[in-house]
Protein backbone atom coordinates (compact mmCIF):
# COMPACT_ATOMS: atom_id res chain seq x y z
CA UNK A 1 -27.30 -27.17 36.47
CA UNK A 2 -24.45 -24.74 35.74
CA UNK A 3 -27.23 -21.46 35.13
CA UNK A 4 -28.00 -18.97 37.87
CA UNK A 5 -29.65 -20.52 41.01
CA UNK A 6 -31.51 -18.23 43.10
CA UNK A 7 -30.89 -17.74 46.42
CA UNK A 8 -32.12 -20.53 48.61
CA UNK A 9 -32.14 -22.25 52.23
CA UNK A 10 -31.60 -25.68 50.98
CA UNK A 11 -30.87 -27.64 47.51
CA UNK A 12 -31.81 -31.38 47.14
CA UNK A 13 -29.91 -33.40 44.08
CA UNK A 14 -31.22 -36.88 44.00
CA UNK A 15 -28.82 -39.15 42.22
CA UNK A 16 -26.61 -36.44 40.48
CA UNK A 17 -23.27 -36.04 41.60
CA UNK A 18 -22.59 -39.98 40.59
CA UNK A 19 -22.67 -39.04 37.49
CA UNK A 20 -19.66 -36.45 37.29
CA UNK A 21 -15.86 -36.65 38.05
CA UNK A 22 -14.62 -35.00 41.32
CA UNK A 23 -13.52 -31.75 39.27
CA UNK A 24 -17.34 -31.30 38.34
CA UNK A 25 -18.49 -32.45 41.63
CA UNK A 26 -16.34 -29.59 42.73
CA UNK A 27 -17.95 -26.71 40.14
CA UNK A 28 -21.78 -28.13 40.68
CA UNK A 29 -21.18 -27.77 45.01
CA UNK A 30 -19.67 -24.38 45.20
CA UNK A 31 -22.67 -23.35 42.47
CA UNK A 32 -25.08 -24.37 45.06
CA UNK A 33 -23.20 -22.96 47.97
CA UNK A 34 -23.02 -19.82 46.52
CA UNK A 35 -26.96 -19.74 46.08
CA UNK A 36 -27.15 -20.77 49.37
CA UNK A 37 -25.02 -17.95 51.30
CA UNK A 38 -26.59 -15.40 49.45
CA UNK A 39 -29.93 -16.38 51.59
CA UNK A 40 -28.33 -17.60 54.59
CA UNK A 41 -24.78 -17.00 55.85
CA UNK A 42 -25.45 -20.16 58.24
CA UNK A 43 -27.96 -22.81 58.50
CA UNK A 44 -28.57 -23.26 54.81
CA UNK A 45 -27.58 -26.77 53.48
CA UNK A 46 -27.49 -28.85 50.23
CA UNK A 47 -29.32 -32.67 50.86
CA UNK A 48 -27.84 -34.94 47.95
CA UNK A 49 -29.72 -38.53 47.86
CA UNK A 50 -27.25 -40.89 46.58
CA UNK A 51 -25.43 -44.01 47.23
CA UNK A 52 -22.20 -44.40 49.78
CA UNK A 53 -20.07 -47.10 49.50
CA UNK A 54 -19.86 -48.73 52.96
CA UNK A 55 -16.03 -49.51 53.80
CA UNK A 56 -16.31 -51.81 56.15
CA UNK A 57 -16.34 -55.55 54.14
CA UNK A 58 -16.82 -57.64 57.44
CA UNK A 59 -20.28 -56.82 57.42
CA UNK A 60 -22.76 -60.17 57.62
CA UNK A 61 -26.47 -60.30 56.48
CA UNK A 62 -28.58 -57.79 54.51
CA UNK A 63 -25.44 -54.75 55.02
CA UNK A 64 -23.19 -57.38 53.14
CA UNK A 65 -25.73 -57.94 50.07
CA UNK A 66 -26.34 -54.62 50.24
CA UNK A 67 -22.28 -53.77 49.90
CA UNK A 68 -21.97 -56.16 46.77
CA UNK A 69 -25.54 -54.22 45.37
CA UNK A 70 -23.26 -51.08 45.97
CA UNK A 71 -20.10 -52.03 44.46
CA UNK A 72 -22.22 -53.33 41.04
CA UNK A 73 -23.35 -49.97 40.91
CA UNK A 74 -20.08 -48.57 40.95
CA UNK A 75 -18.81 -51.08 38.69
CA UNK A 76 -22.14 -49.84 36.29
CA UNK A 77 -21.53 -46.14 36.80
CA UNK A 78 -17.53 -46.73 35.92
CA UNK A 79 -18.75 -48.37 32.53
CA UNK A 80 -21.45 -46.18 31.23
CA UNK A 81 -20.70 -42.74 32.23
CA UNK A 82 -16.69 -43.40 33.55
CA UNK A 83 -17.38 -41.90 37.22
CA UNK A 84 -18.30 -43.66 40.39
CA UNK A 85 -19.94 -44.38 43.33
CA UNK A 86 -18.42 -42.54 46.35
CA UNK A 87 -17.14 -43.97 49.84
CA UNK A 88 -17.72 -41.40 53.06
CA UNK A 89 -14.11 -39.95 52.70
CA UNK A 90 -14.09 -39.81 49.03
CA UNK A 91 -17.55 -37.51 50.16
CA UNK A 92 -15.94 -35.63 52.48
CA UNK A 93 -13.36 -34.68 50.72
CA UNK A 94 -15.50 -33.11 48.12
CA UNK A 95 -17.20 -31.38 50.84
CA UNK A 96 -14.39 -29.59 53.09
CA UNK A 97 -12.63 -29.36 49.52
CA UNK A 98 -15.59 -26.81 48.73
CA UNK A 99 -15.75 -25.17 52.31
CA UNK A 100 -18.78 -26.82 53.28
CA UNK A 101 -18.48 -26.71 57.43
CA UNK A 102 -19.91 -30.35 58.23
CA UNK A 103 -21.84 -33.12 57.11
CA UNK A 104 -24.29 -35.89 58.43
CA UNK A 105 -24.98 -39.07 55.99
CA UNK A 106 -28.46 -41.21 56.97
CA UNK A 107 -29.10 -44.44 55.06
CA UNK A 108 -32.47 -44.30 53.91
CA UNK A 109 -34.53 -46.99 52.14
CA UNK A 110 -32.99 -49.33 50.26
CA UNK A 111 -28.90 -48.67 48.65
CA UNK A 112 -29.31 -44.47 48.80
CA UNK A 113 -28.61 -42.87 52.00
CA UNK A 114 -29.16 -38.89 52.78
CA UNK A 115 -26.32 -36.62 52.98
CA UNK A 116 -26.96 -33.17 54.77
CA UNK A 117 -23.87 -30.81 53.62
CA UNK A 118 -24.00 -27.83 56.01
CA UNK A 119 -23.01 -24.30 55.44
């Protein structure tokens, strides 16, 4: 993951970045933009499948279960490998922290949504 990337239009990590602290978070997302704006200087973008940890806790129905399925996955990651699930702003912030221009999450089936991270 750390090894020479080649120059591409668009990464996809499915269920990585969960398990690394925000300092290799950091390292692993400026690897892949740097493979990416050696192809493209815009329009490339990384697509990381992973879980986001809804916010809002006055949510009713299937988004509530689906919040406590979400926060016992945190609480799962936090014991066996010490890291964590990630809210939208915790997200972000790795993001912009990187130089990443934008980003558009999509909840996808079942607890994993889609994040598009844009050059």
């Amino acid at each position: 993951m750390f090894k020479e990337v080649l120059a591409s239009d668009a990464i996809l990590l499915k269920c990585i970045l969960h398990d690394w602290n925000d300092d290799e978070c950091l390292k692993i997302l400026k690897h892949y933009k740097e493979a990416i704006s050696r192809q493209n200087k815009k329009g490339g973008k990384v697509m990381i499948i992973d879980m986001v940890l809804m916010k809002n806790d006055k949510m009713i129905g299937e988004a509530y279960n689906s919040t406590k399925m979400l926060l016992f996955f945190d609480m799962l990651m936090m014991v066996l490998v010490t890291e964590k699930e990630r809210q939208e702003e915790e997200w972000a912030k790795l993001f912009f922290t990187v130089g990443f221009s934008n980003y558009k999450i999509t909840p996808i089936l079942g607890l994993r949504s889609l994040i598009q991270v844009f050059l």
